[in-house]
Amino acid sequence: MTTLTVTINGRSYGPTEVRDELTMNDYLREYLGLTGTKFGCGAAQCLSCAVIVDNPDGSSYTSPTCIVPATSFNGKSIRTVEGHAKNGELTVLQKAFIEHFAFQCGYCTAGFLNEGQVLLDRLARKRVPRADLEKTIAEALDGHLCRCTGYAKYHEAVRDVILADPQRYLL
Amino acid sequence: MKSEPRTKTTVLTFTALLATLISIHAASGAAADMLATPESFAAIADTAARSAALFTEAGKVLTHPRCMNCHPAGDRPRQGDVQRLHQPPVARGEDGFGLPAMRCQICHQAANFEPAGVPGNPAWHLAPHEMGWEGKTLAQICEQIKDPARNGGRSLEDIVHHVGEDHLVGWAWAPGGDRTPAPGTQAQAGALLDAWVKTGAVCPN
């Protein structure tokens, strides 16, 4: 057993004694009821389980949760799909997903949303040339699997958000 | 007969080669999951042949999936005893620790996480591109290991230490799950390479 304290969507959880074998996915879904984070392949191959990990320096990255022990998140700050909208107001990226009909069954959406948001955060910190945008988006979303609508609509949604605010995201 | 001298030379060469091969076989007759000791190669009188035989034995480790999977020829590691391409798709990145969006340590923790079957070590990463062994013969790997430009700038002593004592390399002998451990022990592998260096670091043909 290990003591786990983790900040999720700005709220601190724990300290909680958890089994060392507990995955972060089970912790989120079974312990906390945060079922927006999905369990898909169970092998970090579809990334429907991905959450955002925020570093103290302001940078962030996504991490699968299905194969990663909950204890590895001790002391960290993460964001899940439940933490994007504020006071019922969807984020720009969430609205773009809807406008582009980016998802159908929605199982992969949380992962794509988190990955897209990390990309936006990254570009806001370090802009890229317009010429590199398509490649940048493709590489960012590359690991995520979608079996309904394909990938173009997610790609286009992220691209539209970036192109709508070029001074923020592009050189 | 004009061809007699050549025939005699051929016979002598063949006999010497056969004797060497018999010696090597006797010395390295350890099972595939074991390593022969450096002392067991003492029967090989020729120092160069003994050195090459020592490396050949150590090659059972170097060419094992536990080592080869992270010394790929390309930018994507392999995994499992069957050495399939890593899933999910990942790439080495600039420093061998993955791309910015998919660092090795995001999934590979400080130790194995058996519930998910994910191997772990604090230093989990790929060997640099120039140290790729995949698709090469043992002789080619040997020459590569001796070349500082293709061995991470290491001296031969550093190579002995890397194989014999490095913590990440040591994972290969305790990989957990259903992964087959590298042959012998890490100390035995280090001892073989140490003996190889001390006998001139001769590469097998």
PDB file of N, CA, C and O in Angstrom, chain A residues 49-91:
ATOM      1  N   CYS A  49      -7.713   6.615 -22.611  1.00  0.00           N
ATOM      2  CA  CYS A  49      -7.555   6.770 -21.157  1.00  0.00           C
ATOM      3  C   CYS A  49      -6.636   7.926 -20.792  1.00  0.00           C
ATOM      4  O   CYS A  49      -6.318   8.118 -19.619  1.00  0.00           O
ATOM      5  N   ALA A  50      -6.177   8.688 -21.785  1.00  0.00           N
ATOM      6  CA  ALA A  50      -5.145   9.697 -21.519  1.00  0.00           C
ATOM      7  C   ALA A  50      -5.669  10.865 -20.694  1.00  0.00           C
ATOM      8  O   ALA A  50      -6.796  11.332 -20.897  1.00  0.00           O
ATOM      9  N   VAL A  51      -4.855  11.323 -19.770  1.00  0.00           N
ATOM     10  CA  VAL A  51      -5.155  12.527 -18.986  1.00  0.00           C
ATOM     11  C   VAL A  51      -4.004  13.513 -19.173  1.00  0.00           C
ATOM     12  O   VAL A  51      -2.945  13.151 -19.687  1.00  0.00           O
ATOM     13  N   ILE A  52      -4.229  14.726 -18.753  1.00  0.00           N
ATOM     14  CA  ILE A  52      -3.187  15.751 -18.838  1.00  0.00           C
ATOM     15  C   ILE A  52      -2.446  15.813 -17.505  1.00  0.00           C
ATOM     16  O   ILE A  52      -3.068  15.852 -16.441  1.00  0.00           O
ATOM     17  N   VAL A  53      -1.132  15.803 -17.578  1.00  0.00           N
ATOM     18  CA  VAL A  53      -0.306  16.004 -16.387  1.00  0.00           C
ATOM     19  C   VAL A  53       0.333  17.389 -16.502  1.00  0.00           C
ATOM     20  O   VAL A  53       0.999  17.683 -17.499  1.00  0.00           O
ATOM     21  N   ASP A  54       0.105  18.217 -15.508  1.00  0.00           N
ATOM     22  CA  ASP A  54       0.648  19.581 -15.520  1.00  0.00           C
ATOM     23  C   ASP A  54       1.916  19.641 -14.687  1.00  0.00           C
ATOM     24  O   ASP A  54       1.903  19.326 -13.490  1.00  0.00           O
ATOM     25  N   ASN A  55       2.987  20.073 -15.334  1.00  0.00           N
ATOM     26  CA  ASN A  55       4.259  20.226 -14.630  1.00  0.00           C
ATOM     27  C   ASN A  55       4.286  21.544 -13.862  1.00  0.00           C
ATOM     28  O   ASN A  55       3.591  22.496 -14.233  1.00  0.00           O
ATOM     29  N   PRO A  56       5.096  21.615 -12.819  1.00  0.00           N
ATOM     30  CA  PRO A  56       5.199  22.867 -12.052  1.00  0.00           C
ATOM     31  C   PRO A  56       5.652  24.057 -12.897  1.00  0.00           C
ATOM     32  O   PRO A  56       5.309  25.198 -12.592  1.00  0.00           O
ATOM     33  N   ASP A  57       6.405  23.800 -13.973  1.00  0.00           N
ATOM     34  CA  ASP A  57       6.894  24.908 -14.797  1.00  0.00           C
ATOM     35  C   ASP A  57       5.862  25.406 -15.798  1.00  0.00           C
ATOM     36  O   ASP A  57       6.159  26.279 -16.618  1.00  0.00           O
ATOM     37  N   GLY A  58       4.652  24.876 -15.740  1.00  0.00           N
ATOM     38  CA  GLY A  58       3.601  25.339 -16.635  1.00  0.00           C
ATOM     39  C   GLY A  58       3.437  24.500 -17.877  1.00  0.00           C
ATOM     40  O   GLY A  58       2.439  24.637 -18.584  1.00  0.00           O
ATOM     41  N   SER A  59       4.402  23.641 -18.167  1.00  0.00           N
ATOM     42  CA  SER A  59       4.263  22.750 -19.316  1.00  0.00           C
ATOM     43  C   SER A  59       3.359  21.578 -18.941  1.00  0.00           C
ATOM     44  O   SER A  59       3.067  21.359 -17.753  1.00  0.00           O
ATOM     45  N   SER A  60       2.935  20.850 -19.938  1.00  0.00           N
ATOM     46  CA  SER A  60       2.052  19.720 -19.662  1.00  0.00           C
ATOM     47  C   SER A  60       2.252  18.635 -20.704  1.00  0.00           C
ATOM     48  O   SER A  60       2.826  18.875 -21.761  1.00  0.00           O
ATOM     49  N   TYR A  61       1.775  17.477 -20.371  1.00  0.00           N
ATOM     50  CA  TYR A  61       1.847  16.352 -21.297  1.00  0.00           C
ATOM     51  C   TYR A  61       0.706  15.396 -20.981  1.00  0.00           C
ATOM     52  O   TYR A  61       0.091  15.493 -19.912  1.00  0.00           O
ATOM     53  N   THR A  62       0.419  14.510 -21.917  1.00  0.00           N
ATOM     54  CA  THR A  62      -0.618  13.526 -21.644  1.00  0.00           C
ATOM     55  C   THR A  62       0.018  12.208 -21.217  1.00  0.00           C
ATOM     56  O   THR A  62       1.144  11.889 -21.613  1.00  0.00           O
ATOM     57  N   SER A  63      -0.713  11.486 -20.425  1.00  0.00           N
ATOM     58  CA  SER A  63      -0.248  10.182 -19.968  1.00  0.00           C
ATOM     59  C   SER A  63      -1.400   9.193 -20.030  1.00  0.00           C
ATOM     60  O   SER A  63      -2.522   9.532 -19.639  1.00  0.00           O
ATOM     61  N   PRO A  64      -1.136   8.003 -20.521  1.00  0.00           N
ATOM     62  CA  PRO A  64      -2.174   6.970 -20.398  1.00  0.00           C
ATOM     63  C   PRO A  64      -2.361   6.648 -18.922  1.00  0.00           C
ATOM     64  O   PRO A  64      -1.461   6.878 -18.108  1.00  0.00           O
ATOM     65  N   THR A  65      -3.520   6.129 -18.600  1.00  0.00           N
ATOM     66  CA  THR A  65      -3.778   5.760 -17.209  1.00  0.00           C
ATOM     67  C   THR A  65      -4.031   4.271 -17.042  1.00  0.00           C
ATOM     68  O   THR A  65      -4.012   3.769 -15.926  1.00  0.00           O
ATOM     69  N   CYS A  66      -4.246   3.580 -18.148  1.00  0.00           N
ATOM     70  CA  CYS A  66      -4.635   2.173 -18.046  1.00  0.00           C
ATOM     71  C   CYS A  66      -3.473   1.259 -17.680  1.00  0.00           C
ATOM     72  O   CYS A  66      -3.692   0.167 -17.163  1.00  0.00           O
ATOM     73  N   ILE A  67      -2.266   1.678 -17.966  1.00  0.00           N
ATOM     74  CA  ILE A  67      -1.109   0.820 -17.675  1.00  0.00           C
ATOM     75  C   ILE A  67      -0.164   1.463 -16.667  1.00  0.00           C
ATOM     76  O   ILE A  67       0.927   0.963 -16.432  1.00  0.00           O
ATOM     77  N   VAL A  68      -0.597   2.556 -16.092  1.00  0.00           N
ATOM     78  CA  VAL A  68       0.289   3.301 -15.203  1.00  0.00           C
ATOM     79  C   VAL A  68      -0.259   3.227 -13.774  1.00  0.00           C
ATOM     80  O   VAL A  68      -1.456   3.465 -13.555  1.00  0.00           O
ATOM     81  N   PRO A  69       0.588   2.903 -12.826  1.00  0.00           N
ATOM     82  CA  PRO A  69       0.092   2.813 -11.447  1.00  0.00           C
ATOM     83  C   PRO A  69      -0.372   4.171 -10.920  1.00  0.00           C
ATOM     84  O   PRO A  69       0.231   5.201 -11.225  1.00  0.00           O
ATOM     85  N   ALA A  70      -1.422   4.118 -10.137  1.00  0.00           N
ATOM     86  CA  ALA A  70      -1.942   5.364  -9.550  1.00  0.00           C
ATOM     87  C   ALA A  70      -0.868   6.041  -8.709  1.00  0.00           C
ATOM     88  O   ALA A  70      -0.768   7.271  -8.677  1.00  0.00           O
ATOM     89  N   THR A  71      -0.057   5.222  -8.053  1.00  0.00           N
ATOM     90  CA  THR A  71       0.956   5.799  -7.155  1.00  0.00           C
ATOM     91  C   THR A  71       1.990   6.643  -7.900  1.00  0.00           C
ATOM     92  O   THR A  71       2.629   7.494  -7.296  1.00  0.00           O
ATOM     93  N   SER A  72       2.126   6.407  -9.196  1.00  0.00           N
ATOM     94  CA  SER A  72       3.101   7.206  -9.944  1.00  0.00           C
ATOM     95  C   SER A  72       2.630   8.640 -10.125  1.00  0.00           C
ATOM     96  O   SER A  72       3.396   9.499 -10.556  1.00  0.00           O
ATOM     97  N   PHE A  73       1.358   8.894  -9.808  1.00  0.00           N
ATOM     98  CA  PHE A  73       0.820  10.247  -9.923  1.00  0.00           C
ATOM     99  C   PHE A  73       0.861  10.977  -8.580  1.00  0.00           C
ATOM    100  O   PHE A  73       0.350  12.086  -8.475  1.00  0.00           O
ATOM    101  N   ASN A  74       1.442  10.351  -7.587  1.00  0.00           N
ATOM    102  CA  ASN A  74       1.496  10.977  -6.265  1.00  0.00           C
ATOM    103  C   ASN A  74       2.193  12.334  -6.338  1.00  0.00           C
ATOM    104  O   ASN A  74       3.302  12.452  -6.868  1.00  0.00           O
ATOM    105  N   GLY A  75       1.529  13.339  -5.815  1.00  0.00           N
ATOM    106  CA  GLY A  75       2.113  14.686  -5.792  1.00  0.00           C
ATOM    107  C   GLY A  75       1.944  15.463  -7.088  1.00  0.00           C
ATOM    108  O   GLY A  75       2.369  16.614  -7.171  1.00  0.00           O
ATOM    109  N   LYS A  76       1.331  14.838  -8.070  1.00  0.00           N
ATOM    110  CA  LYS A  76       1.198  15.509  -9.361  1.00  0.00           C
ATOM    111  C   LYS A  76      -0.168  16.192  -9.496  1.00  0.00           C
ATOM    112  O   LYS A  76      -1.091  15.955  -8.717  1.00  0.00           O
ATOM    113  N   SER A  77      -0.235  17.033 -10.504  1.00  0.00           N
ATOM    114  CA  SER A  77      -1.478  17.731 -10.809  1.00  0.00           C
ATOM    115  C   SER A  77      -1.927  17.314 -12.197  1.00  0.00           C
ATOM    116  O   SER A  77      -1.160  17.415 -13.159  1.00  0.00           O
ATOM    117  N   ILE A  78      -3.143  16.824 -12.300  1.00  0.00           N
ATOM    118  CA  ILE A  78      -3.619  16.346 -13.595  1.00  0.00           C
ATOM    119  C   ILE A  78      -4.950  16.992 -13.953  1.00  0.00           C
ATOM    120  O   ILE A  78      -5.639  17.560 -13.098  1.00  0.00           O
ATOM    121  N   ARG A  79      -5.278  16.899 -15.218  1.00  0.00           N
ATOM    122  CA  ARG A  79      -6.578  17.343 -15.702  1.00  0.00           C
ATOM    123  C   ARG A  79      -7.242  16.191 -16.442  1.00  0.00           C
ATOM    124  O   ARG A  79      -6.583  15.492 -17.207  1.00  0.00           O
ATOM    125  N   THR A  80      -8.513  16.025 -16.201  1.00  0.00           N
ATOM    126  CA  THR A  80      -9.286  15.028 -16.938  1.00  0.00           C
ATOM    127  C   THR A  80     -10.328  15.762 -17.774  1.00  0.00           C
ATOM    128  O   THR A  80     -10.470  16.989 -17.676  1.00  0.00           O
ATOM    129  N   VAL A  81     -11.059  15.003 -18.545  1.00  0.00           N
ATOM    130  CA  VAL A  81     -12.054  15.636 -19.414  1.00  0.00           C
ATOM    131  C   VAL A  81     -13.079  16.414 -18.590  1.00  0.00           C
ATOM    132  O   VAL A  81     -13.648  17.412 -19.067  1.00  0.00           O
ATOM    133  N   GLU A  82     -13.299  16.004 -17.357  1.00  0.00           N
ATOM    134  CA  GLU A  82     -14.284  16.709 -16.531  1.00  0.00           C
ATOM    135  C   GLU A  82     -13.824  18.111 -16.144  1.00  0.00           C
ATOM    136  O   GLU A  82     -14.627  18.943 -15.701  1.00  0.00           O
ATOM    137  N   GLY A  83     -12.522  18.363 -16.317  1.00  0.00           N
ATOM    138  CA  GLY A  83     -11.993  19.641 -15.832  1.00  0.00           C
ATOM    139  C   GLY A  83     -11.855  20.725 -16.885  1.00  0.00           C
ATOM    140  O   GLY A  83     -11.372  21.814 -16.574  1.00  0.00           O
ATOM    141  N   HIS A  84     -12.285  20.468 -18.076  1.00  0.00           N
ATOM    142  CA  HIS A  84     -12.077  21.464 -19.141  1.00  0.00           C
ATOM    143  C   HIS A  84     -13.090  22.614 -19.078  1.00  0.00           C
ATOM    144  O   HIS A  84     -12.710  23.779 -19.050  1.00  0.00           O
ATOM    145  N   ALA A  85     -14.338  22.274 -19.088  1.00  0.00           N
ATOM    146  CA  ALA A  85     -15.368  23.316 -19.074  1.00  0.00           C
ATOM    147  C   ALA A  85     -15.389  24.018 -17.713  1.00  0.00           C
ATOM    148  O   ALA A  85     -15.170  23.382 -16.677  1.00  0.00           O
ATOM    149  N   LYS A  86     -15.624  25.320 -17.731  1.00  0.00           N
ATOM    150  CA  LYS A  86     -15.694  26.091 -16.498  1.00  0.00           C
ATOM    151  C   LYS A  86     -17.095  26.687 -16.367  1.00  0.00           C
ATOM    152  O   LYS A  86     -17.555  27.389 -17.278  1.00  0.00           O
ATOM    153  N   ASN A  87     -17.736  26.395 -15.251  1.00  0.00           N
ATOM    154  CA  ASN A  87     -19.079  26.908 -14.995  1.00  0.00           C
ATOM    155  C   ASN A  87     -20.034  26.588 -16.147  1.00  0.00           C
ATOM    156  O   ASN A  87     -20.856  27.423 -16.542  1.00  0.00           O
ATOM    157  N   GLY A  88     -19.864  25.400 -16.689  1.00  0.00           N
ATOM    158  CA  GLY A  88     -20.757  24.978 -17.763  1.00  0.00           C
ATOM    159  C   GLY A  88     -20.389  25.501 -19.130  1.00  0.00           C
ATOM    160  O   GLY A  88     -21.058  25.174 -20.121  1.00  0.00           O
ATOM    161  N   GLU A  89     -19.369  26.318 -19.213  1.00  0.00           N
ATOM    162  CA  GLU A  89     -18.954  26.878 -20.503  1.00  0.00           C
ATOM    163  C   GLU A  89     -17.862  26.009 -21.102  1.00  0.00           C
ATOM    164  O   GLU A  89     -16.786  25.831 -20.516  1.00  0.00           O
ATOM    165  N   LEU A  90     -18.160  25.460 -22.265  1.00  0.00           N
ATOM    166  CA  LEU A  90     -17.182  24.609 -22.929  1.00  0.00           C
ATOM    167  C   LEU A  90     -15.984  25.430 -23.391  1.00  0.00           C
ATOM    168  O   LEU A  90     -16.099  26.619 -23.673  1.00  0.00           O
ATOM    169  N   THR A  91     -14.855  24.774 -23.480  1.00  0.00           N
ATOM    170  CA  THR A  91     -13.663  25.450 -23.996  1.00  0.00           C
ATOM    171  C   THR A  91     -13.786  25.637 -25.509  1.00  0.00           C
ATOM    172  O   THR A  91     -14.639  25.022 -26.161  1.00  0.00           O
TER     173      THR A  91
END
